[in-house]
PDB file of C-alpha atoms in Angstrom:
ATOM      1  CA  MET A   1       5.286  15.379  -1.349  1.00 34.00           C
ATOM      2  CA  THR A   2       6.601  14.756  -4.851  1.00 36.00           C
ATOM      3  CA  GLY A   3       4.742  14.230  -8.174  1.00 38.00           C
ATOM      4  CA  PRO A   4       1.573  15.339  -8.611  1.00 41.00           C
ATOM      5  CA  GLU A   5       0.633  16.115  -5.699  1.00 44.00           C
ATOM      6  CA  ALA A   6       4.068  18.542  -5.424  1.00 48.00           C
ATOM      7  CA  ALA A   7       3.524  22.552  -4.479  1.00 63.00           C
ATOM      8  CA  ILE A   8       3.117  24.616  -7.350  1.00 77.00           C
ATOM      9  CA  GLU A   9       5.607  27.882  -7.421  1.00 74.00           C
ATOM     10  CA  PRO A  10       4.854  31.215  -9.196  1.00 74.00           C
ATOM     11  CA  SER A  11       7.998  31.290 -12.233  1.00 77.00           C
ATOM     12  CA  ARG A  12      10.656  32.576 -12.278  1.00 79.00           C
ATOM     13  CA  GLY A  13      11.147  34.380 -15.447  1.00 84.00           C
ATOM     14  CA  VAL A  14       9.642  34.653 -18.406  1.00 87.00           C
ATOM     15  CA  PHE A  15      11.201  30.967 -20.242  1.00 89.00           C
ATOM     16  CA  ASP A  16       8.924  29.602 -16.841  1.00 90.00           C
ATOM     17  CA  ASP A  17       6.155  30.668 -17.948  1.00 92.00           C
ATOM     18  CA  VAL A  18       6.644  29.872 -22.239  1.00 93.00           C
ATOM     19  CA  ARG A  19       7.431  26.410 -21.016  1.00 92.00           C
ATOM     20  CA  HIS A  20       4.806  25.808 -17.859  1.00 93.00           C
ATOM     21  CA  TYR A  21       1.472  27.381 -19.960  1.00 94.00           C
ATOM     22  CA  PHE A  22       2.484  27.840 -23.573  1.00 94.00           C
ATOM     23  CA  LEU A  23       5.386  24.081 -24.690  1.00 93.00           C
ATOM     24  CA  HIS A  24       3.152  22.767 -22.125  1.00 93.00           C
ATOM     25  CA  ARG A  25       0.515  20.897 -23.382  1.00 94.00           C
ATOM     26  CA  PRO A  26      -2.257  20.559 -19.943  1.00 94.00           C
ATOM     27  CA  GLY A  27      -3.157  17.615 -19.205  1.00 94.00           C
ATOM     28  CA  ILE A  28      -6.471  17.345 -18.784  1.00 95.00           C
ATOM     29  CA  PRO A  29      -8.426  18.383 -21.698  1.00 94.00           C
ATOM     30  CA  THR A  30     -11.082  22.318 -20.328  1.00 94.00           C
ATOM     31  CA  LEU A  31     -12.605  23.761 -23.341  1.00 92.00           C
ATOM     32  CA  VAL A  32     -15.840  23.525 -23.781  1.00 88.00           C
ATOM     33  CA  HIS A  33     -16.836  22.639 -27.217  1.00 84.00           C
ATOM     34  CA  TYR A  34     -19.960  22.892 -28.791  1.00 77.00           C
ATOM     35  CA  ALA A  35     -21.654  19.634 -31.087  1.00 75.00           C
ATOM     36  CA  THR A  36     -24.272  22.018 -32.136  1.00 76.00           C
ATOM     37  CA  ASP A  37     -25.866  26.002 -32.865  1.00 70.00           C
ATOM     38  CA  GLU A  38     -27.963  24.988 -30.441  1.00 76.00           C
ATOM     39  CA  GLU A  39     -25.707  24.063 -27.620  1.00 74.00           C
ATOM     40  CA  LEU A  40     -23.364  27.319 -28.236  1.00 69.00           C
ATOM     41  CA  GLN A  41     -26.776  28.397 -28.366  1.00 71.00           C
ATOM     42  CA  ASP A  42     -27.624  26.706 -24.833  1.00 74.00           C
ATOM     43  CA  TYR A  43     -24.715  27.586 -23.219  1.00 70.00           C
ATOM     44  CA  THR A  44     -25.363  31.470 -23.963  1.00 69.00           C
ATOM     45  CA  HIS A  45     -27.794  31.607 -22.728  1.00 71.00           C
ATOM     46  CA  ARG A  46     -26.936  29.780 -19.966  1.00 72.00           C
ATOM     47  CA  ILE A  47     -24.028  32.860 -18.868  1.00 73.00           C
ATOM     48  CA  ALA A  48     -27.383  35.034 -19.602  1.00 70.00           C
ATOM     49  CA  GLN A  49     -28.992  33.893 -16.858  1.00 72.00           C
ATOM     50  CA  ARG A  50     -26.103  33.746 -14.134  1.00 75.00           C
ATOM     51  CA  VAL A  51     -24.048  36.483 -15.092  1.00 77.00           C
ATOM     52  CA  GLY A  52     -26.452  39.464 -16.317  1.00 76.00           C
ATOM     53  CA  ILE A  53     -25.033  39.979 -19.954  1.00 76.00           C
ATOM     54  CA  ASP A  54     -25.944  39.195 -22.301  1.00 74.00           C
ATOM     55  CA  VAL A  55     -23.231  37.144 -24.611  1.00 75.00           C
ATOM     56  CA  SER A  56     -24.569  37.415 -27.858  1.00 75.00           C
ATOM     57  CA  GLN A  57     -23.349  40.664 -28.350  1.00 80.00           C
ATOM     58  CA  TYR A  58     -19.577  39.175 -28.836  1.00 81.00           C
ATOM     59  CA  SER A  59     -19.030  37.670 -31.619  1.00 80.00           C
ATOM     60  CA  VAL A  60     -15.794  35.361 -30.230  1.00 81.00           C
ATOM     61  CA  LEU A  61     -17.442  33.027 -26.948  1.00 80.00           C
ATOM     62  CA  ASN A  62     -15.162  30.480 -25.415  1.00 86.00           C
ATOM     63  CA  VAL A  63     -15.981  28.142 -22.087  1.00 89.00           C
ATOM     64  CA  HIS A  64     -12.601  26.352 -20.473  1.00 93.00           C
ATOM     65  CA  ARG A  65     -14.102  23.685 -17.673  1.00 93.00           C
ATOM     66  CA  ILE A  66     -12.357  21.513 -15.213  1.00 95.00           C
ATOM     67  CA  GLY A  67     -13.864  19.680 -11.662  1.00 95.00           C
ATOM     68  CA  ILE A  68     -11.719  20.218  -8.570  1.00 96.00           C
ATOM     69  CA  GLU A  69     -12.348  17.858  -5.656  1.00 95.00           C
ATOM     70  CA  ALA A  70     -12.921  20.379  -3.539  1.00 94.00           C
ATOM     71  CA  PRO A  71     -15.804  22.416  -1.559  1.00 93.00           C
ATOM     72  CA  VAL A  72     -17.110  24.706  -3.835  1.00 93.00           C
ATOM     73  CA  ARG A  73     -16.799  27.537  -0.260  1.00 92.00           C
ATOM     74  CA  TYR A  74     -12.821  26.322  -0.441  1.00 94.00           C
ATOM     75  CA  VAL A  75     -12.380  26.727  -4.097  1.00 95.00           C
ATOM     76  CA  PHE A  76     -13.933  29.877  -4.373  1.00 93.00           C
ATOM     77  CA  GLU A  77     -12.259  31.563  -1.383  1.00 92.00           C
ATOM     78  CA  GLU A  78      -9.100  30.205  -3.869  1.00 92.00           C
ATOM     79  CA  ILE A  79      -9.746  32.696  -6.618  1.00 91.00           C
ATOM     80  CA  LEU A  80     -10.660  35.023  -4.047  1.00 89.00           C
ATOM     81  CA  SER A  81      -6.822  35.205  -2.927  1.00 85.00           C
ATOM     82  CA  TRP A  82      -5.632  35.288  -5.736  1.00 81.00           C
ATOM     83  CA  GLU A  83      -2.556  38.056  -6.058  1.00 73.00           C
ATOM     84  CA  GLY A  84       0.244  39.000  -8.295  1.00 69.00           C
ATOM     85  CA  ASP A  85       2.187  35.754  -7.596  1.00 74.00           C
ATOM     86  CA  SER A  86      -0.165  33.560  -8.328  1.00 82.00           C
ATOM     87  CA  PRO A  87       1.340  29.697  -9.349  1.00 88.00           C
ATOM     88  CA  CYS A  88      -1.125  30.051 -12.146  1.00 91.00           C
ATOM     89  CA  TRP A  89      -0.613  32.570 -13.793  1.00 91.00           C
ATOM     90  CA  PRO A  90       2.133  33.258 -15.704  1.00 90.00           C
ATOM     91  CA  ASN A  91       3.221  36.652 -14.168  1.00 88.00           C
ATOM     92  CA  GLN A  92       5.810  37.148 -15.977  1.00 87.00           C
ATOM     93  CA  VAL A  93       4.163  37.522 -19.645  1.00 89.00           C
ATOM     94  CA  ALA A  94       0.443  38.868 -18.786  1.00 89.00           C
ATOM     95  CA  THR A  95       1.018  40.421 -15.631  1.00 86.00           C
ATOM     96  CA  PHE A  96      -0.794  42.603 -13.969  1.00 86.00           C
ATOM     97  CA  GLU A  97      -1.452  46.021 -12.074  1.00 83.00           C
ATOM     98  CA  THR A  98      -3.747  47.366  -9.345  1.00 83.00           C
ATOM     99  CA  LEU A  99      -4.593  50.393 -10.988  1.00 80.00           C
ATOM    100  CA  ASP A 100      -6.571  52.102  -7.802  1.00 79.00           C
ATOM    101  CA  PRO A 101      -6.958  51.110  -3.762  1.00 74.00           C
ATOM    102  CA  GLN A 102     -10.193  49.426  -4.106  1.00 74.00           C
ATOM    103  CA  GLY A 103      -8.352  47.331  -6.295  1.00 76.00           C
ATOM    104  CA  GLU A 104     -11.411  47.140  -8.285  1.00 84.00           C
ATOM    105  CA  THR A 105      -9.702  48.183 -12.025  1.00 89.00           C
ATOM    106  CA  VAL A 106      -6.578  45.387 -13.208  1.00 88.00           C
ATOM    107  CA  ARG A 107      -4.253  46.362 -15.978  1.00 88.00           C
ATOM    108  CA  VAL A 108      -3.182  43.667 -17.879  1.00 89.00           C
ATOM    109  CA  ILE A 109       0.680  44.352 -19.107  1.00 86.00           C
ATOM    110  CA  LEU A 110       1.979  42.037 -22.117  1.00 85.00           C
ATOM    111  CA  LEU A 111       5.712  41.246 -20.386  1.00 80.00           C
ATOM    112  CA  GLY A 112       5.206  43.484 -16.964  1.00 73.00           C
ATOM    113  CA  GLY A 113       6.793  41.383 -15.098  1.00 63.00           C
ATOM    114  CA  TRP A 114      10.313  41.599 -16.865  1.00 64.00           C
ATOM    115  CA  ASN A 115      11.927  44.590 -15.754  1.00 59.00           C
ATOM    116  CA  PRO A 116      14.781  44.428 -18.348  1.00 59.00           C
ATOM    117  CA  VAL A 117      12.073  44.318 -21.249  1.00 59.00           C
ATOM    118  CA  GLY A 118       8.813  45.626 -19.843  1.00 56.00           C
ATOM    119  CA  GLY A 119       9.935  48.324 -17.306  1.00 61.00           C
ATOM    120  CA  TRP A 120      12.377  49.576 -19.135  1.00 62.00           C
ATOM    121  CA  ALA A 121       9.729  49.661 -22.590  1.00 62.00           C
ATOM    122  CA  ARG A 122       6.956  51.289 -20.551  1.00 61.00           C
ATOM    123  CA  ARG A 123       9.292  54.535 -19.625  1.00 67.00           C
ATOM    124  CA  LEU A 124      10.250  54.685 -23.336  1.00 66.00           C
ATOM    125  CA  PHE A 125       7.389  54.894 -24.930  1.00 61.00           C
ATOM    126  CA  GLY A 126       4.849  55.034 -22.010  1.00 63.00           C
ATOM    127  CA  PRO A 127       2.981  53.562 -19.838  1.00 61.00           C
ATOM    128  CA  GLN A 128       0.895  52.339 -21.736  1.00 64.00           C
ATOM    129  CA  PHE A 129       3.074  50.833 -23.584  1.00 66.00           C
ATOM    130  CA  GLY A 130       2.106  46.665 -23.966  1.00 76.00           C
ATOM    131  CA  THR A 131      -0.960  46.995 -22.251  1.00 83.00           C
ATOM    132  CA  LEU A 132      -2.908  43.134 -23.287  1.00 86.00           C
ATOM    133  CA  PHE A 133      -6.391  45.020 -22.274  1.00 88.00           C
ATOM    134  CA  ASN A 134      -7.849  46.825 -17.851  1.00 90.00           C
ATOM    135  CA  MET A 135     -10.018  44.469 -16.141  1.00 91.00           C
ATOM    136  CA  ARG A 136     -12.865  46.143 -13.867  1.00 92.00           C
ATOM    137  CA  THR A 137     -14.940  44.652 -11.892  1.00 92.00           C
ATOM    138  CA  ALA A 138     -18.326  45.000 -13.057  1.00 89.00           C
ATOM    139  CA  ARG A 139     -20.455  42.572 -10.583  1.00 88.00           C
ATOM    140  CA  VAL A 140     -19.292  39.691  -7.402  1.00 87.00           C
ATOM    141  CA  GLN A 141     -22.213  36.686  -5.657  1.00 86.00           C
ATOM    142  CA  LEU A 142     -19.845  35.932  -3.403  1.00 86.00           C
ATOM    143  CA  VAL A 143     -22.795  33.804  -1.859  1.00 83.00           C
ATOM    144  CA  PRO A 144     -25.757  31.039  -3.696  1.00 75.00           C
ATOM    145  CA  SER A 145     -29.567  33.380  -4.208  1.00 72.00           C
ATOM    146  CA  GLY A 146     -31.824  31.176  -2.782  1.00 63.00           C
ATOM    147  CA  SER A 147     -32.499  30.361  -5.267  1.00 63.00           C
ATOM    148  CA  ASP A 148     -29.596  28.331  -6.837  1.00 63.00           C
ATOM    149  CA  LEU A 149     -30.285  24.404  -6.277  1.00 66.00           C
ATOM    150  CA  ASP A 150     -26.157  24.110  -7.675  1.00 75.00           C
ATOM    151  CA  ASN A 151     -24.522  26.391  -4.784  1.00 83.00           C
ATOM    152  CA  ALA A 152     -23.390  29.240  -7.715  1.00 85.00           C
ATOM    153  CA  ARG A 153     -20.673  31.681  -6.971  1.00 88.00           C
ATOM    154  CA  TYR A 154     -18.959  34.257 -10.028  1.00 87.00           C
ATOM    155  CA  LEU A 155     -16.535  37.241 -10.127  1.00 91.00           C
ATOM    156  CA  LEU A 156     -18.005  39.157 -13.554  1.00 90.00           C
ATOM    157  CA  TRP A 157     -14.783  41.528 -15.147  1.00 92.00           C
ATOM    158  CA  GLU A 158     -15.911  43.772 -18.302  1.00 91.00           C
ATOM    159  CA  CYS A 159     -12.652  44.424 -20.312  1.00 91.00           C
ATOM    160  CA  SER A 160     -10.914  47.157 -21.951  1.00 89.00           C
ATOM    161  CA  GLY A 161      -7.864  48.994 -23.445  1.00 83.00           C
ATOM    162  CA  GLY A 162      -6.662  45.837 -25.549  1.00 80.00           C
ATOM    163  CA  TYR A 163      -7.159  42.993 -28.198  1.00 79.00           C
ATOM    164  CA  PRO A 164     -10.546  42.042 -26.052  1.00 80.00           C
ATOM    165  CA  ILE A 165     -12.926  44.576 -25.866  1.00 82.00           C
ATOM    166  CA  GLY A 166     -15.935  42.881 -23.945  1.00 88.00           C
ATOM    167  CA  ILE A 167     -16.604  40.893 -20.267  1.00 88.00           C
ATOM    168  CA  PHE A 168     -14.681  37.978 -18.470  1.00 91.00           C
ATOM    169  CA  SER A 169     -15.978  35.525 -15.859  1.00 90.00           C
ATOM    170  CA  ILE A 170     -15.494  33.009 -13.407  1.00 92.00           C
ATOM    171  CA  TYR A 171     -17.870  30.719 -12.518  1.00 90.00           C
ATOM    172  CA  VAL A 172     -18.107  27.625  -9.161  1.00 92.00           C
ATOM    173  CA  ARG A 173     -20.541  25.599  -8.529  1.00 91.00           C
ATOM    174  CA  SER A 174     -21.680  22.579  -7.744  1.00 90.00           C
ATOM    175  CA  ALA A 175     -21.570  19.451  -9.910  1.00 87.00           C
ATOM    176  CA  ILE A 176     -24.704  18.089 -11.668  1.00 84.00           C
ATOM    177  CA  ALA A 177     -25.139  14.497 -12.006  1.00 80.00           C
ATOM    178  CA  GLU A 178     -26.853  14.469 -14.953  1.00 79.00           C
ATOM    179  CA  ARG A 179     -24.032  16.134 -17.265  1.00 78.00           C
ATOM    180  CA  ARG A 180     -22.120  13.123 -15.667  1.00 82.00           C
ATOM    181  CA  GLU A 181     -19.895  15.454 -13.481  1.00 83.00           C
ATOM    182  CA  SER A 182     -17.653  13.596 -10.705  1.00 86.00           C
ATOM    183  CA  GLU A 183     -15.958  16.484  -8.818  1.00 90.00           C
ATOM    184  CA  SER A 184     -17.600  17.797  -6.530  1.00 91.00           C
ATOM    185  CA  THR A 185     -17.101  21.409  -7.777  1.00 94.00           C
ATOM    186  CA  GLN A 186     -17.247  23.030 -11.265  1.00 93.00           C
ATOM    187  CA  VAL A 187     -14.711  25.552 -12.609  1.00 94.00           C
ATOM    188  CA  PHE A 188     -15.723  27.905 -15.366  1.00 92.00           C
ATOM    189  CA  PHE A 189     -13.427  30.912 -16.727  1.00 92.00           C
ATOM    190  CA  ALA A 190     -15.956  31.747 -19.293  1.00 89.00           C
ATOM    191  CA  VAL A 191     -14.354  35.285 -22.344  1.00 89.00           C
ATOM    192  CA  GLY A 192     -16.901  37.122 -24.434  1.00 85.00           C
ATOM    193  CA  PHE A 193     -15.574  40.200 -26.302  1.00 86.00           C
ATOM    194  CA  ASN A 194     -14.937  40.740 -30.273  1.00 84.00           C
ATOM    195  CA  PRO A 195     -11.291  41.636 -31.297  1.00 83.00           C
ATOM    196  CA  TYR A 196     -11.021  45.201 -30.318  1.00 77.00           C
ATOM    197  CA  GLY A 197     -14.379  46.010 -30.199  1.00 77.00           C
ATOM    198  CA  ARG A 198     -14.885  45.330 -33.913  1.00 78.00           C
ATOM    199  CA  LYS A 199     -16.534  42.288 -34.777  1.00 79.00           C
ATOM    200  CA  ILE A 200     -15.699  41.990 -38.199  1.00 80.00           C
ATOM    201  CA  LEU A 201     -12.430  41.473 -37.185  1.00 75.00           C
ATOM    202  CA  SER A 202     -13.371  36.916 -35.616  1.00 75.00           C
ATOM    203  CA  ARG A 203     -13.825  36.920 -39.688  1.00 76.00           C
ATOM    204  CA  ILE A 204     -10.422  37.694 -40.045  1.00 80.00           C
ATOM    205  CA  HIS A 205      -9.306  33.815 -39.035  1.00 79.00           C
ATOM    206  CA  PRO A 206      -5.796  34.161 -39.179  1.00 83.00           C
ATOM    207  CA  VAL A 207      -6.584  36.599 -36.440  1.00 77.00           C
ATOM    208  CA  ARG A 208      -8.911  34.388 -34.410  1.00 80.00           C
ATOM    209  CA  ARG A 209      -6.280  31.367 -35.059  1.00 85.00           C
ATOM    210  CA  THR A 210      -4.048  32.579 -33.355  1.00 86.00           C
ATOM    211  CA  TRP A 211      -5.745  33.828 -30.603  1.00 84.00           C
ATOM    212  CA  GLU A 212      -7.550  31.096 -29.791  1.00 86.00           C
ATOM    213  CA  ALA A 213      -4.822  28.369 -30.255  1.00 89.00           C
ATOM    214  CA  VAL A 214      -2.623  30.947 -27.306  1.00 90.00           C
ATOM    215  CA  HIS A 215      -6.124  31.064 -25.253  1.00 91.00           C
ATOM    216  CA  ASN A 216      -6.923  27.954 -24.918  1.00 92.00           C
ATOM    217  CA  ARG A 217      -3.377  26.551 -24.237  1.00 95.00           C
ATOM    218  CA  VAL A 218      -2.390  29.029 -21.393  1.00 95.00           C
ATOM    219  CA  THR A 219      -6.190  28.989 -20.427  1.00 95.00           C
ATOM    220  CA  GLY A 220      -5.601  25.039 -19.446  1.00 96.00           C
ATOM    221  CA  ASN A 221      -2.213  24.978 -17.807  1.00 96.00           C
ATOM    222  CA  VAL A 222      -4.040  27.582 -15.905  1.00 95.00           C
ATOM    223  CA  LEU A 223      -6.948  25.722 -14.517  1.00 96.00           C
ATOM    224  CA  ASN A 224      -4.768  22.330 -14.393  1.00 96.00           C
ATOM    225  CA  ARG A 225      -2.176  24.210 -11.819  1.00 94.00           C
ATOM    226  CA  PHE A 226      -5.243  25.733 -10.208  1.00 95.00           C
ATOM    227  CA  LYS A 227      -7.347  21.961 -10.239  1.00 95.00           C
ATOM    228  CA  ARG A 228      -3.657  21.103  -8.570  1.00 93.00           C
ATOM    229  CA  VAL A 229      -3.596  23.850  -6.086  1.00 92.00           C
ATOM    230  CA  CYS A 230      -6.900  23.842  -4.476  1.00 94.00           C
ATOM    231  CA  GLU A 231      -6.701  19.470  -3.799  1.00 93.00           C
ATOM    232  CA  SER A 232      -3.526  19.645  -2.779  1.00 90.00           C
ATOM    233  CA  GLY A 233      -4.100  22.454  -0.496  1.00 89.00           C
ATOM    234  CA  PHE A 234      -7.399  20.961   0.367  1.00 90.00           C
ATOM    235  CA  ARG A 235      -5.799  17.740   1.915  1.00 89.00           C
ATOM    236  CA  LEU A 236      -3.277  19.103   4.210  1.00 86.00           C
ATOM    237  CA  VAL A 237      -6.852  21.474   5.546  1.00 84.00           C
ATOM    238  CA  GLN A 238      -8.183  18.102   6.230  1.00 82.00           C
ATOM    239  CA  ASP A 239      -4.760  16.301   7.389  1.00 78.00           C
ATOM    240  CA  GLY A 240      -4.371  19.483  10.499  1.00 70.00           C
ATOM    241  CA  SER A 241      -1.037  20.264   8.435  1.00 62.00           C
ATOM    242  CA  VAL A 242      -2.878  23.834   7.677  1.00 57.00           C
ATOM    243  CA  ILE A 243      -5.760  26.262   9.508  1.00 54.00           C
ATOM    244  CA  ARG A 244      -7.738  27.158   6.620  1.00 55.00           C
ATOM    245  CA  THR A 245      -8.935  31.144   6.651  1.00 48.00           C
ATOM    246  CA  SER A 246     -11.937  33.216   4.960  1.00 47.00           C
ATOM    247  CA  GLN A 247     -10.297  35.691   2.506  1.00 45.00           C
ATOM    248  CA  GLY A 248     -11.463  38.691   2.866  1.00 41.00           C
ATOM    249  CA  PRO A 249     -13.733  40.140  -0.712  1.00 39.00           C
ATOM    250  CA  PRO A 250     -12.390  42.094  -3.434  1.00 42.00           C
ATOM    251  CA  ALA A 251     -14.156  45.337  -3.368  1.00 41.00           C
ATOM    252  CA  ALA A 252     -16.968  45.247  -6.147  1.00 41.00           C
ATOM    253  CA  GLU A 253     -21.321  44.864  -6.174  1.00 41.00           C
ATOM    254  CA  ARG A 254     -22.723  42.254  -4.434  1.00 40.00           C
ATOM    255  CA  GLY A 255     -24.505  40.056  -5.715  1.00 42.00           C
TER     256      GLY A 255
END
């Protein structure tokens, strides 16, 4: 299979990550722009209502969205099956390290997957060297609630110990026709945080703008690659080329 449907392989090194996630411009824009303060408040209310977190306490609220032409359950199971070698994440630049047997707490390490630098530096300066942030699973909604009309599921993490101190959520739901969403499944990456836990730091424009430029480019590429993985994989299931088996959920509080 060639072209846009070709399988996406994990990065082989740091330079692959830089090329695919930091330099490449995503084909589909994913950042959700707020035209008015009322629209931002609406998103804030919706996130709080869904995941039970008041994101108004954070100085940065960043939401990305992409549509995927595959069933919600299939897409969510793909998210649950993510591991450290995912082809949709810059594993060499931002390496995931599981800190407990249940997989509830994960540390994200700068260049942790690049042994000539990451491994050497951590041995010299200690295991916390290069930690971007820690993620602790707070809540998982594996199936839609009884009152949910849009087939929603989500994962919620609390972030600490680095630049973003707040929450990160992956939210998956069916398309809403009134919002002119065409693909059957909509995936949202939502980040709410205070830089290093302090609201005032977000007012330093060079700091905030630099973070947003990097984060938005990487997140856009992650979601574009994830869309390709889901849509090509689901076509293989439909064609009977592969047999789909359900993935077990990560350890967490079940919503």
